[in-house]
C-alpha cells in the first residue's frame, strides 16, 4: 500500500487493517519468501475496470494467473504461498497442472471444500484432514482460531516446532510449510518502510515514483547481499549512502552560479517593451522587471500601432488598468511584477547605551517641565479661588460651609459603612466555613435541601409566569346556592364553595389544600355532615404522598362528620356527585354545544358565575343539612 489520502480516479483504496497507511494505492506483489526480493508487481486500478473483470473462475483466480504468467514463474517447479483472499481448490489444481506447488489458507465459503470436515468440532491442537487426489485439506484448532489450509506439496502428519515462548509443540506439516512460505510480502513491506523516503506531495504520481524508487533500492540491496563476497557486508543505511554518492559523483562537482547582475532602476516612463508593434491579442514583455522576461507576460486587448508604454507602478494585480496615450488599456498579468528600485545604503548602527542615556535625560527634563506647569496651574487656581471667596456674599459663604460639612459627613458615613462591610464579610466567611464543614459531614441532607429549594424556586417562577399570562393559578371560588331540601321550606339555605384549579400537577398537596379550605368554610357555616366524593385512590395521582385519610380530616375538623365515597368511570358526572356532578355536566354540555370555551380555572369560574350561580335570599331558614 502506497500511502495517499487525496482523491484519485479509481486508485485510492481504504484498508483499515494496514498499519503504515490505511488510504492509498494498492499494489499486487510477487516476492521471494527467503530473500524478500520483489519479482513482479501490479497496480490495482480499482473496481469496475478491465483489470477487475476476471474469468469464469473468479477475479482472484485471474489475478494470480496473470501475476505468475507475467513474472515467468509457471512451469519451473516453484512453491507458492497464498493468503485466503486468493486461495481456492480450482486455483490449486490449475497451478499443479502448470508444475507449480501451492500452500495457503482458504475461506470456508469457497466451492469444493468438504462440508463434513468444516462442521466437525475440534479441541485445541486437534487436526482433521481430507484429501482429494494431490490436494490436501487440513482443519487445525490452534487455541481460539480454526484455520483451514490447502496444500499440494505437504503430506499428512505432524512436525515438531518451537513456539514464541521456546516450548516444543507438534503441528501439522501443512501449517509449518505455510508459515515458512508466507513471509515474503509482509517482510518485504516492513523492510521497505524502514528506509522509505516519502515526501509530502499533492500528486499521486510523485508518491508512486518515490515508492518504486524505495523498492528498487531494496531489491538492489538484496542482490548485493546475496552475491557479494565482502565480509563483513555493509549495512543497508551505508548502502543507500553509497548509491546516492555514486549518483551525485556521476555528473561531476557542482559549479557555483555566478551572482546575477542587477541594473539600477531607470526612468520607467522611457522604458518600452521589447518587440515590434503588435496587433490585437499579441504578447509583449517588460524589459525592466525583477523576474526574467520569460516569467512575465503582458497581453493587450486593443489594437495599437506603437509598442506599449507603461507608466511607473510597483505592483500589478491579476487584471489592472494602465494609462497609455490618455487612454485606459486592459492588461493581463500572469505573475506579480516588481519594478526594480535602487537599494538604499544601510543605516549606521546607533550606540544603544548613549541613546538610552539621552532618552532618560530627555524624559527627566520633560517631567520637570510638566511638574512646573502643574504647580503654576495649581497656584493660579488657588489665587482665583481666594479671589472668588473674597467676592462672595454671606449667603454664598454659608452655602459653601454647608456643602463642606455635608462632604465631611459623607466621608464619615463612608468610613463607617466600610467598617460594617468588613465586619459583615468576616461573619459571612465564618458562616460559609461552618456551612462547608456541615455539608462535608452530612452531604445527603444538604443535597435534599438544595433540591427542595430548587423545586420551590421553580414553582414560584411558574406561578409568576402563569399570572403574567392572565391565568389564575391560585384556587378560585364559585358560589352555588340551592333550595332547602325540606318539603315545607322554599328558602335557600345550602351554600357551597367549590375550588377550581388548572390541572397542572394534580397531586396530594393540591387536594389537601382544597379539602382544608372547604371543610373550614363548611364548619364556619355550622354544617354537620360532609360527603366527600373522589376519583379514586391516591395511587393514580402523580405523587408519593397519599391523600388525607378521613380519620385525619375528622381530627382536624371535629365539628364535622366526614365520610368519603368513590365513584366509577364517569369521573364526577354521575348523579351521586350532587353539586360537583351538576357543574361538570353543565360545563361539558356547554363546551359540546359551542356555548362556552373552558380552558382554565378562570374560564370555569366565569362560566359558573354567568350560568350556574344563584344569589341567596336575604332572609333564609335555619335548617341544618
Coordinates of C-alpha atoms in Angstrom, one line a residue:
X1 CA 0.0 0.0 0.0
X2 CA 1.4 3.4 -1.1
X3 CA 0.0 6.0 1.3
X4 CA -2.0 8.7 -0.3
X5 CA -5.2 10.4 1.0
X6 CA -6.2 12.7 -1.8
X7 CA -8.9 11.7 -4.3
X8 CA -7.6 9.8 -7.4
X9 CA -9.7 8.2 -10.2
X10 CA -10.4 4.6 -9.0
X11 CA -6.9 4.3 -7.5
X12 CA -7.3 5.3 -3.8
X13 CA -8.3 2.4 -1.7
X14 CA -9.2 2.1 2.0
X15 CA -7.8 -0.8 4.0
X16 CA -8.4 -0.4 7.8
X17 CA -6.1 -3.3 8.9
X18 CA -3.0 -1.7 7.4
X19 CA -0.7 0.0 10.0
X20 CA 1.5 2.1 7.7
X21 CA -1.2 3.7 5.6
X22 CA -4.9 3.0 5.5
X23 CA -5.6 5.1 2.5
X24 CA -3.5 4.8 -0.7
X25 CA -2.7 3.0 -3.9
X26 CA -2.8 -0.8 -3.7
X27 CA 0.0 -2.9 -5.2
X28 CA -0.2 -6.7 -6.0
X29 CA 3.4 -8.0 -5.4
X30 CA 5.2 -11.3 -6.0
X31 CA 8.1 -11.7 -3.6
X32 CA 10.6 -14.3 -2.7
X33 CA 9.9 -15.9 0.7
X34 CA 13.6 -16.2 1.8
X35 CA 15.4 -13.2 0.3
X36 CA 12.3 -10.9 0.1
X37 CA 13.2 -9.9 -3.4
X38 CA 10.2 -8.3 -5.3
X39 CA 9.9 -10.2 -8.6
X40 CA 6.9 -8.5 -10.1
X41 CA 4.2 -6.0 -9.1
X42 CA 1.0 -4.6 -10.5
X43 CA -1.0 -1.5 -9.6
X44 CA -4.6 -2.1 -8.7
X45 CA -6.7 0.3 -10.8
X46 CA -10.0 -0.1 -8.8
X47 CA -13.3 -1.9 -9.2
X48 CA -15.4 -1.8 -12.4
X49 CA -12.3 -1.7 -14.6
X50 CA -10.9 -4.2 -17.1
X51 CA -8.4 -5.3 -14.6
X52 CA -11.2 -6.2 -12.1
X53 CA -13.2 -8.3 -14.6
X54 CA -12.0 -11.9 -14.1
X55 CA -12.6 -15.1 -15.9
X56 CA -15.3 -17.6 -15.2
X57 CA -13.3 -18.9 -12.2
X58 CA -13.3 -15.5 -10.5
X59 CA -11.3 -12.3 -10.1
X60 CA -8.7 -13.6 -7.7
X61 CA -8.1 -16.7 -9.8
X62 CA -7.5 -14.5 -12.9
X63 CA -5.2 -12.1 -10.8
X64 CA -2.9 -14.9 -9.6
X65 CA -2.7 -16.5 -13.0
X66 CA -1.8 -13.1 -14.6
X67 CA 0.8 -12.3 -11.9
X68 CA 2.6 -15.6 -12.3
X69 CA 2.4 -15.5 -16.1
X70 CA 3.9 -12.0 -16.3
X71 CA 6.6 -12.9 -13.8
X72 CA 7.5 -16.2 -15.6
X73 CA 7.1 -18.4 -12.6
X74 CA 4.9 -21.1 -14.0
X75 CA 6.3 -24.5 -15.2
X76 CA 9.5 -24.0 -13.2
X77 CA 8.7 -26.1 -10.1
X78 CA 8.3 -23.2 -7.6
X79 CA 6.3 -23.5 -4.4
X80 CA 3.9 -20.6 -3.8
X81 CA 2.3 -19.4 -0.5
X82 CA -1.1 -17.7 -0.8
X83 CA -3.5 -15.9 1.5
X84 CA -7.1 -16.8 2.0
X85 CA -8.1 -13.9 -0.3
X86 CA -6.6 -15.8 -3.3
X87 CA -6.9 -19.5 -2.4
X88 CA -9.4 -21.8 -3.8
X89 CA -9.4 -25.5 -4.8
X90 CA -9.7 -24.7 -8.6
X91 CA -6.7 -22.4 -8.4
X92 CA -4.6 -25.1 -6.7
X93 CA -5.5 -27.7 -9.3
X94 CA -4.6 -25.2 -12.1
X95 CA -1.2 -24.4 -10.5
X96 CA -0.5 -28.1 -10.2
X97 CA -1.1 -28.6 -13.9
X98 CA 1.4 -25.8 -14.5
X99 CA 4.0 -27.7 -12.4
X100 CA 3.7 -25.2 -9.5
X101 CA 3.1 -26.3 -5.9
X102 CA 1.0 -24.1 -3.6
X103 CA 0.1 -23.9 0.1
X104 CA -2.3 -21.4 1.7
X105 CA -5.2 -20.7 4.0
X106 CA -8.7 -20.8 2.4
X107 CA -12.0 -19.3 3.3
X108 CA -14.7 -21.8 4.4
X109 CA -17.2 -20.4 1.9
X110 CA -15.1 -21.5 -1.2
X111 CA -16.6 -24.0 -3.5
X112 CA -15.2 -27.5 -3.5
X113 CA -14.4 -27.8 0.2
X114 CA -15.6 -30.9 2.2
X115 CA -18.6 -29.8 4.3
X116 CA -18.5 -32.6 6.8
X117 CA -14.9 -31.6 7.8
X118 CA -15.9 -28.0 8.3
X119 CA -18.7 -29.0 10.7
X120 CA -16.6 -31.4 12.8
X121 CA -15.9 -29.9 16.3
X122 CA -12.3 -29.8 17.3
X123 CA -10.5 -29.3 20.6
X124 CA -7.2 -27.3 20.8
X125 CA -4.3 -29.0 19.0
X126 CA -6.6 -31.4 17.2
X127 CA -6.5 -31.8 13.4
X128 CA -9.0 -33.0 10.8
X129 CA -7.6 -33.9 7.3
X130 CA -9.2 -34.8 4.0
X131 CA -7.5 -35.5 0.6
X132 CA -8.8 -35.3 -3.0
X133 CA -6.1 -36.6 -5.2
X134 CA -3.0 -34.5 -4.8
X135 CA -4.9 -31.7 -2.9
X136 CA -4.7 -32.0 0.9
X137 CA -7.3 -30.0 3.1
X138 CA -6.4 -29.6 6.8
X139 CA -8.6 -28.0 9.6
X140 CA -6.5 -27.2 12.7
X141 CA -7.6 -25.8 16.0
X142 CA -4.9 -23.5 17.4
X143 CA -6.2 -22.0 20.7
X144 CA -9.2 -19.9 19.7
X145 CA -8.7 -19.9 15.9
X146 CA -9.5 -22.6 13.5
X147 CA -7.8 -22.1 10.1
X148 CA -8.4 -24.3 7.1
X149 CA -5.5 -24.9 4.8
X150 CA -5.0 -26.3 1.3
X151 CA -1.7 -27.7 0.0
X152 CA -0.4 -29.7 -3.0
X153 CA 3.1 -30.1 -1.5
X154 CA 2.7 -31.1 2.1
X155 CA 1.8 -34.6 3.4
X156 CA -0.3 -35.6 6.3
X157 CA 1.3 -35.9 9.7
X158 CA 2.9 -33.8 12.4
X159 CA 6.2 -31.9 12.7
X160 CA 7.9 -30.8 15.9
X161 CA 8.5 -27.0 16.1
X162 CA 9.0 -24.4 18.8
X163 CA 6.6 -21.6 19.7
X164 CA 7.3 -18.0 20.6
X165 CA 8.0 -19.0 24.2
X166 CA 10.6 -21.6 23.2
X167 CA 8.3 -24.6 24.0
X168 CA 8.4 -27.6 21.7
X169 CA 5.0 -28.5 20.2
X170 CA 3.6 -30.7 17.5
X171 CA 2.0 -29.0 14.5
X172 CA 0.7 -30.3 11.1
X173 CA 3.3 -30.3 8.3
X174 CA 0.9 -28.2 6.2
X175 CA 0.9 -25.4 8.9
X176 CA 4.7 -25.4 9.2
X177 CA 5.1 -25.2 5.4
X178 CA 2.5 -22.3 5.2
X179 CA 4.3 -20.3 8.0
X180 CA 7.7 -20.6 6.2
X181 CA 6.3 -19.6 2.8
X182 CA 4.1 -16.6 3.8
X183 CA 6.8 -14.2 5.0
X184 CA 7.8 -12.8 1.6
X185 CA 5.4 -9.9 1.0
X186 CA 4.9 -8.8 4.7
X187 CA 8.7 -8.8 5.4
X188 CA 9.4 -7.0 2.2
X189 CA 7.0 -4.3 3.1
X190 CA 8.4 -4.0 6.6
X191 CA 11.9 -3.6 5.3
X192 CA 10.8 -1.1 2.7
X193 CA 9.0 1.2 5.2
X194 CA 12.2 1.2 7.4
X195 CA 14.1 3.4 4.8
X196 CA 11.2 4.7 2.6
X197 CA 11.9 8.3 1.5
X198 CA 8.4 9.6 1.5
X199 CA 7.7 13.2 0.7
X200 CA 4.6 15.4 1.1
X201 CA 3.2 16.0 -2.3
X202 CA -0.2 16.7 -3.9
X203 CA 0.4 14.4 -7.0
X204 CA -0.2 10.7 -6.7
X205 CA 2.4 10.1 -9.4
X206 CA 5.1 11.5 -7.2
X207 CA 4.1 9.3 -4.3
X208 CA 4.2 6.2 -6.6
X209 CA 7.6 7.1 -8.0
X210 CA 9.1 7.5 -4.5
X211 CA 7.7 4.1 -3.5
X212 CA 9.1 2.4 -6.6
X213 CA 12.5 4.0 -6.1
X214 CA 12.5 2.7 -2.5
X215 CA 11.5 -0.8 -3.6
X216 CA 14.2 -0.7 -6.3
X217 CA 16.8 0.2 -3.7
X218 CA 15.6 -2.7 -1.5
X219 CA 15.9 -5.1 -4.5
X220 CA 19.4 -3.8 -5.2
X221 CA 20.5 -4.4 -1.6
X222 CA 19.0 -7.9 -1.6
X223 CA 21.1 -8.7 -4.8
X224 CA 24.2 -7.2 -3.2
X225 CA 23.7 -9.2 0.0
X226 CA 23.2 -12.5 -1.9
X227 CA 26.0 -12.2 -4.4
X228 CA 28.8 -10.1 -2.9
X229 CA 31.9 -11.8 -1.4
X230 CA 32.7 -8.9 1.0
X231 CA 32.9 -9.9 4.6
X232 CA 31.7 -8.2 6.7
X233 CA 28.9 -6.8 4.5
X234 CA 27.9 -3.1 4.7
X235 CA 24.6 -2.2 6.3
X236 CA 21.6 -1.1 4.4
X237 CA 21.9 2.5 5.5
X238 CA 25.5 2.6 4.3
X239 CA 24.4 1.0 1.0
X240 CA 21.9 3.8 0.5
X241 CA 24.5 6.5 1.2
X242 CA 27.0 4.8 -1.3
X243 CA 24.3 4.7 -4.0
X244 CA 23.4 8.4 -3.5
X245 CA 27.1 9.4 -3.6
X246 CA 27.7 7.5 -6.8
X247 CA 24.7 9.1 -8.5
X248 CA 25.9 12.6 -7.4
X249 CA 29.5 11.9 -8.5
X250 CA 28.5 10.8 -11.9
X251 CA 27.8 14.3 -13.0
X252 CA 30.9 15.9 -11.5
X253 CA 31.2 18.6 -8.8
X254 CA 28.6 21.3 -8.7
X255 CA 29.8 24.6 -10.1
X256 CA 28.5 27.7 -8.2
X257 CA 26.4 30.0 -10.2
X258 CA 27.8 33.5 -10.8
X259 CA 25.9 36.3 -9.0
X260 CA 23.2 37.8 -11.1
X261 CA 23.9 41.4 -12.1
X262 CA 21.1 43.7 -11.2
X263 CA 20.7 47.0 -13.0
X264 CA 19.6 50.1 -11.2
X265 CA 16.1 51.3 -11.9
X266 CA 15.9 53.7 -14.8
X267 CA 13.1 56.1 -15.6
X268 CA 10.4 53.6 -16.4
X269 CA 8.5 56.1 -18.4
X270 CA 11.3 55.8 -21.0
X271 CA 11.4 52.1 -20.9
X272 CA 9.5 50.3 -23.6
X273 CA 8.6 46.7 -24.1
X274 CA 10.8 44.7 -26.3
X275 CA 9.4 43.7 -29.7
X276 CA 7.9 45.3 -32.7
X277 CA 4.4 47.0 -32.9
X278 CA 1.8 44.4 -32.4
X279 CA -1.8 43.9 -33.3
X280 CA -4.7 42.8 -31.1
X281 CA -4.1 40.0 -28.5
X282 CA -0.3 39.9 -29.2
X283 CA 2.2 39.1 -26.5
X284 CA 4.6 41.8 -25.2
X285 CA 7.2 41.6 -22.4
X286 CA 8.6 44.0 -19.9
X287 CA 12.2 45.0 -20.2
X288 CA 12.6 46.2 -16.6
X289 CA 11.3 43.7 -14.1
X290 CA 12.5 41.7 -11.1
X291 CA 12.0 38.3 -12.8
X292 CA 13.2 37.0 -16.1
X293 CA 11.3 38.1 -19.2
X294 CA 10.0 34.5 -19.7
X295 CA 8.2 34.7 -16.3
X296 CA 6.3 37.9 -17.1
X297 CA 3.7 38.0 -19.8
X298 CA 1.5 41.0 -20.6
X299 CA -1.3 40.7 -23.2
X300 CA -3.1 43.6 -24.7
X301 CA -6.7 43.5 -25.8
X302 CA -6.6 46.6 -28.1
X303 CA -5.0 47.1 -31.4
X304 CA -2.2 49.7 -31.0
X305 CA 0.2 50.9 -33.7
X306 CA 3.1 51.6 -31.3
X307 CA 4.7 49.5 -28.7
X308 CA 3.0 49.7 -25.3
X309 CA 4.5 52.4 -23.0
X310 CA 3.9 51.6 -19.3
X311 CA 4.0 54.2 -16.6
X312 CA 5.6 53.7 -13.2
X313 CA 4.0 51.1 -10.9
X314 CA 5.2 48.8 -8.2
X315 CA 2.5 46.1 -8.3
X316 CA 0.1 44.7 -10.9
X317 CA -2.9 42.7 -9.9
X318 CA -4.4 39.9 -12.0
X319 CA -6.2 42.4 -14.1
X320 CA -5.2 46.1 -13.9
X321 CA -5.6 49.3 -15.9
X322 CA -2.6 51.1 -17.5
X323 CA -2.7 54.7 -18.9
X324 CA -1.4 54.8 -22.4
X325 CA -1.7 57.9 -24.6
X326 CA -4.5 59.2 -22.4
X327 CA -6.5 56.0 -22.8
X328 CA -7.2 53.2 -20.3
X329 CA -5.8 49.9 -21.6
X330 CA -6.5 46.5 -20.1
X331 CA -3.5 44.2 -19.5
X332 CA -3.3 40.7 -18.2
X333 CA -0.5 39.7 -15.8
X334 CA 0.3 36.0 -15.2
X335 CA 2.8 36.7 -12.4
X336 CA 3.3 39.5 -10.0
X337 CA 5.6 42.2 -11.4
X338 CA 8.1 44.0 -9.2
X339 CA 9.7 47.1 -10.7
X340 CA 13.4 47.5 -9.7
X341 CA 14.3 50.1 -7.1
X342 CA 17.6 51.4 -6.1
X343 CA 18.9 49.8 -2.9
X344 CA 19.2 52.2 -0.1
X345 CA 22.5 52.2 1.8
X346 CA 22.3 50.6 5.2
X347 CA 21.8 52.9 8.2
X348 CA 24.7 53.2 10.6
X349 CA 24.1 51.4 13.9
X350 CA 23.5 53.7 16.9
X351 CA 25.2 53.3 20.2
X352 CA 22.4 51.9 22.3
X353 CA 24.0 52.9 25.6
X354 CA 24.3 56.6 24.5
X355 CA 20.8 56.6 23.1
X356 CA 19.3 55.2 26.3
X357 CA 21.1 57.8 28.4
X358 CA 19.9 60.5 26.1
X359 CA 16.3 59.2 26.4
X360 CA 16.5 59.2 30.2
X361 CA 17.8 62.7 30.3
X362 CA 15.1 63.9 27.9
X363 CA 12.4 62.1 30.0
X364 CA 13.6 63.8 33.2
X365 CA 13.6 67.2 31.6
X366 CA 10.0 66.7 30.3
X367 CA 8.9 65.5 33.7
X368 CA 10.4 68.6 35.4
X369 CA 8.7 70.9 32.9
X370 CA 5.4 69.2 33.4
X371 CA 5.7 69.5 37.2
X372 CA 6.5 73.2 36.9
X373 CA 3.5 73.7 34.7
X374 CA 1.3 71.8 37.2
X375 CA 2.5 73.9 40.1
X376 CA 1.8 77.0 38.2
X377 CA -1.7 75.8 37.3
X378 CA -2.5 74.9 40.9
X379 CA -1.2 78.3 42.1
X380 CA -3.3 80.1 39.5
X381 CA -6.4 78.1 40.6
X382 CA -5.7 78.8 44.3
X383 CA -5.4 82.6 43.6
X384 CA -8.7 82.5 41.6
X385 CA -10.4 80.6 44.4
X386 CA -9.3 83.1 47.0
X387 CA -10.5 86.0 44.9
X388 CA -13.8 84.2 44.4
X389 CA -14.2 83.6 48.2
X390 CA -13.4 87.3 48.9
X391 CA -16.2 88.4 46.5
X392 CA -18.8 86.1 48.0
X393 CA -21.8 87.3 50.0
X394 CA -22.7 86.0 53.4
X395 CA -25.4 83.6 52.0
X396 CA -22.9 82.1 49.5
X397 CA -20.3 81.6 52.2
X398 CA -22.9 79.9 54.4
X399 CA -23.8 77.7 51.5
X400 CA -20.2 76.8 50.9
X401 CA -19.7 75.9 54.5
X402 CA -22.8 73.7 54.4
X403 CA -21.5 71.8 51.4
X404 CA -18.2 71.3 53.2
X405 CA -20.0 69.9 56.3
X406 CA -22.0 67.5 54.0
X407 CA -18.9 66.3 52.3
X408 CA -17.2 65.6 55.7
X409 CA -20.3 63.8 57.0
X410 CA -20.4 61.7 53.8
X411 CA -16.8 60.7 54.3
X412 CA -17.5 59.7 57.9
X413 CA -20.5 57.6 56.8
X414 CA -18.4 56.0 54.1
X415 CA -15.8 55.0 56.6
X416 CA -18.4 53.6 58.9
X417 CA -20.1 51.7 56.0
X418 CA -16.7 50.2 55.0
X419 CA -16.1 49.1 58.6
X420 CA -19.6 47.5 58.7
X421 CA -19.0 45.8 55.4
X422 CA -15.7 44.4 56.6
X423 CA -17.4 43.1 59.7
X424 CA -20.2 41.6 57.6
X425 CA -17.7 40.0 55.3
X426 CA -15.9 38.4 58.2
X427 CA -19.2 37.0 59.6
X428 CA -20.0 35.6 56.1
X429 CA -16.6 34.0 55.9
X430 CA -17.2 32.3 59.3
X431 CA -20.7 31.2 58.3
X432 CA -19.5 29.8 55.0
X433 CA -16.7 27.9 56.7
X434 CA -19.3 26.3 59.1
X435 CA -21.6 25.5 56.3
X436 CA -18.9 23.8 54.3
X437 CA -17.9 21.7 57.4
X438 CA -21.6 20.7 57.9
X439 CA -22.0 19.8 54.2
X440 CA -18.9 17.7 54.4
X441 CA -20.2 15.9 57.5
X442 CA -23.7 15.2 56.0
X443 CA -23.8 15.8 52.2
X444 CA -27.0 13.9 51.6
X445 CA -29.1 16.1 53.9
X446 CA -27.9 19.3 52.2
X447 CA -28.4 17.8 48.8
X448 CA -32.0 17.1 49.6
X449 CA -32.5 20.6 51.0
X450 CA -30.9 22.1 47.8
X451 CA -33.3 20.1 45.7
X452 CA -36.3 21.3 47.8
X453 CA -35.2 24.9 47.4
X454 CA -34.7 24.4 43.7
X455 CA -38.3 23.0 43.3
X456 CA -39.8 25.8 45.3
X457 CA -38.0 28.3 43.2
X458 CA -39.2 26.7 40.0
X459 CA -42.8 26.5 41.4
X460 CA -42.7 30.2 42.3
X461 CA -41.4 31.1 38.8
X462 CA -44.1 29.0 37.2
X463 CA -46.8 30.8 39.2
X464 CA -45.4 34.2 38.2
X465 CA -45.4 33.2 34.5
X466 CA -49.0 32.0 34.7
X467 CA -50.1 35.2 36.4
X468 CA -48.4 37.2 33.7
X469 CA -50.4 35.3 31.1
X470 CA -53.6 36.1 32.9
X471 CA -54.2 32.6 34.1
X472 CA -55.0 32.4 37.9
X473 CA -53.0 29.5 39.4
X474 CA -54.5 30.1 42.9
X475 CA -57.8 28.4 43.7
X476 CA -60.9 30.3 42.6
X477 CA -64.2 30.3 44.4
X478 CA -67.6 29.6 42.9
X479 CA -70.7 30.3 44.9
X480 CA -73.6 27.9 44.4
X481 CA -77.0 28.2 46.1
X482 CA -79.7 25.5 46.3
X483 CA -83.2 25.3 47.7
X484 CA -83.7 23.8 51.1
X485 CA -84.5 20.0 50.8
X486 CA -87.3 20.3 53.3
X487 CA -90.6 20.0 51.5
X488 CA -92.3 22.7 53.5
X489 CA -89.4 25.2 53.0
X490 CA -88.6 27.1 49.8
X491 CA -85.7 29.2 51.1
X492 CA -82.1 29.0 50.0
X493 CA -80.2 27.5 53.0
X494 CA -77.3 25.5 51.5
X495 CA -74.3 27.5 50.4
X496 CA -71.5 25.5 48.6
X497 CA -67.9 26.7 48.0
X498 CA -66.2 25.0 45.0
X499 CA -62.5 25.3 44.3
X500 CA -61.2 25.0 40.7
X501 CA -57.6 24.9 39.7
X502 CA -55.6 24.4 36.5
X503 CA -54.8 20.7 36.5
X504 CA -51.1 21.1 36.1
X505 CA -49.8 18.9 38.9
X506 CA -52.9 17.1 40.2
X507 CA -51.1 15.8 43.3
X508 CA -51.9 15.2 47.0
X509 CA -50.8 18.7 48.1
X510 CA -53.4 20.4 46.0
X511 CA -56.2 18.0 47.2
X512 CA -55.1 18.6 50.8
X513 CA -55.2 22.3 50.4
X514 CA -58.7 22.2 48.8
X515 CA -60.1 19.9 51.4
X516 CA -58.8 22.0 54.3
X517 CA -60.3 25.2 52.8
X518 CA -63.6 23.5 52.0
X519 CA -64.0 21.9 55.4
X520 CA -63.0 25.1 57.2
X521 CA -65.7 27.1 55.3
X522 CA -68.4 24.4 55.9
X523 CA -67.6 24.2 59.6
X524 CA -68.0 28.0 59.9
X525 CA -71.5 27.6 58.3
X526 CA -72.4 25.1 61.1
X527 CA -72.6 22.1 58.7
X528 CA -73.0 18.8 60.5
X529 CA -72.2 16.1 57.9
X530 CA -69.9 16.2 54.8
X531 CA -69.9 13.7 52.0
X532 CA -66.6 13.6 50.0
X533 CA -66.5 12.1 46.5
X534 CA -63.2 11.2 45.0
X535 CA -62.0 9.9 41.6
X536 CA -60.1 7.0 43.2
X537 CA -57.3 6.1 45.5
X538 CA -54.1 8.1 45.8
X539 CA -52.1 5.7 43.6
X540 CA -53.5 7.1 40.4
X541 CA -52.1 10.5 41.1
X542 CA -48.6 11.7 40.4
X543 CA -47.5 11.9 44.0
X544 CA -45.6 9.8 46.5
X545 CA -47.8 11.2 49.4
X546 CA -51.2 9.7 50.0
X547 CA -54.3 11.8 50.4
X548 CA -55.5 12.7 53.9
X549 CA -57.4 9.9 55.5
X550 CA -61.0 10.6 56.7
X551 CA -59.9 10.0 60.3
X552 CA -57.2 12.6 59.9
X553 CA -59.7 15.1 58.5
X554 CA -62.0 14.2 61.4
X555 CA -59.3 15.1 63.9
X556 CA -58.6 18.4 62.1
X557 CA -62.3 19.3 62.0
X558 CA -64.0 17.7 65.0
X559 CA -67.3 19.5 64.4
X560 CA -67.9 17.8 61.1
X561 CA -69.0 14.2 60.4
X562 CA -66.9 13.3 57.3
X563 CA -67.5 10.3 55.0
X564 CA -65.6 9.5 51.8
X565 CA -67.1 7.9 48.7
X566 CA -65.6 6.7 45.4
X567 CA -67.4 6.8 42.0
X568 CA -66.7 4.9 38.8
X569 CA -65.5 5.8 35.3
X570 CA -67.8 8.8 34.9
X571 CA -65.3 10.9 36.8
X572 CA -67.6 13.2 38.8
X573 CA -70.6 13.3 36.4
X574 CA -72.9 10.8 37.9
X575 CA -76.0 11.6 39.9
X576 CA -74.3 10.8 43.3
X577 CA -71.9 13.7 42.9
X578 CA -74.5 16.3 43.8
X579 CA -73.4 19.8 43.0
X580 CA -70.0 18.8 41.6
X581 CA -71.6 16.5 39.1
X582 CA -74.1 19.1 38.2
X583 CA -71.3 21.7 37.5
X584 CA -69.3 19.2 35.4
X585 CA -72.3 18.1 33.4
X586 CA -73.3 21.7 32.6
X587 CA -69.8 22.7 31.6
X588 CA -69.4 19.6 29.3
X589 CA -72.7 20.3 27.6
X590 CA -71.9 24.0 27.1
X591 CA -68.5 23.1 25.5
X592 CA -70.0 20.4 23.2
X593 CA -72.8 22.8 22.1
X594 CA -70.3 25.6 21.4
X595 CA -71.8 28.0 24.0
X596 CA -68.6 28.3 26.0
X597 CA -64.8 27.8 25.8
X598 CA -63.3 26.5 29.0
X599 CA -59.5 26.1 29.0
X600 CA -58.6 27.1 32.6
X601 CA -59.9 27.6 36.0
X602 CA -60.6 31.3 35.2
X603 CA -62.8 30.3 32.3
X604 CA -64.7 27.8 34.6
X605 CA -65.2 30.5 37.2
X606 CA -66.6 32.9 34.7
X607 CA -68.9 30.2 33.2
X608 CA -70.3 29.3 36.7
X609 CA -70.9 32.9 37.6
X610 CA -72.8 33.6 34.4
X611 CA -74.9 30.4 34.2
X612 CA -75.0 28.4 37.4
X613 CA -74.8 30.9 40.3
X614 CA -78.0 31.8 42.2
X615 CA -77.8 34.6 44.7
X616 CA -79.2 33.6 48.1
X617 CA -82.2 35.4 49.5
X618 CA -81.8 37.9 52.3
X619 CA -84.0 36.0 54.8
X620 CA -83.2 32.3 54.8
X621 CA -84.3 29.4 57.0
X622 CA -82.2 28.0 59.8
X623 CA -82.4 24.3 58.8
X624 CA -79.2 22.2 59.1
X625 CA -78.3 19.7 56.4

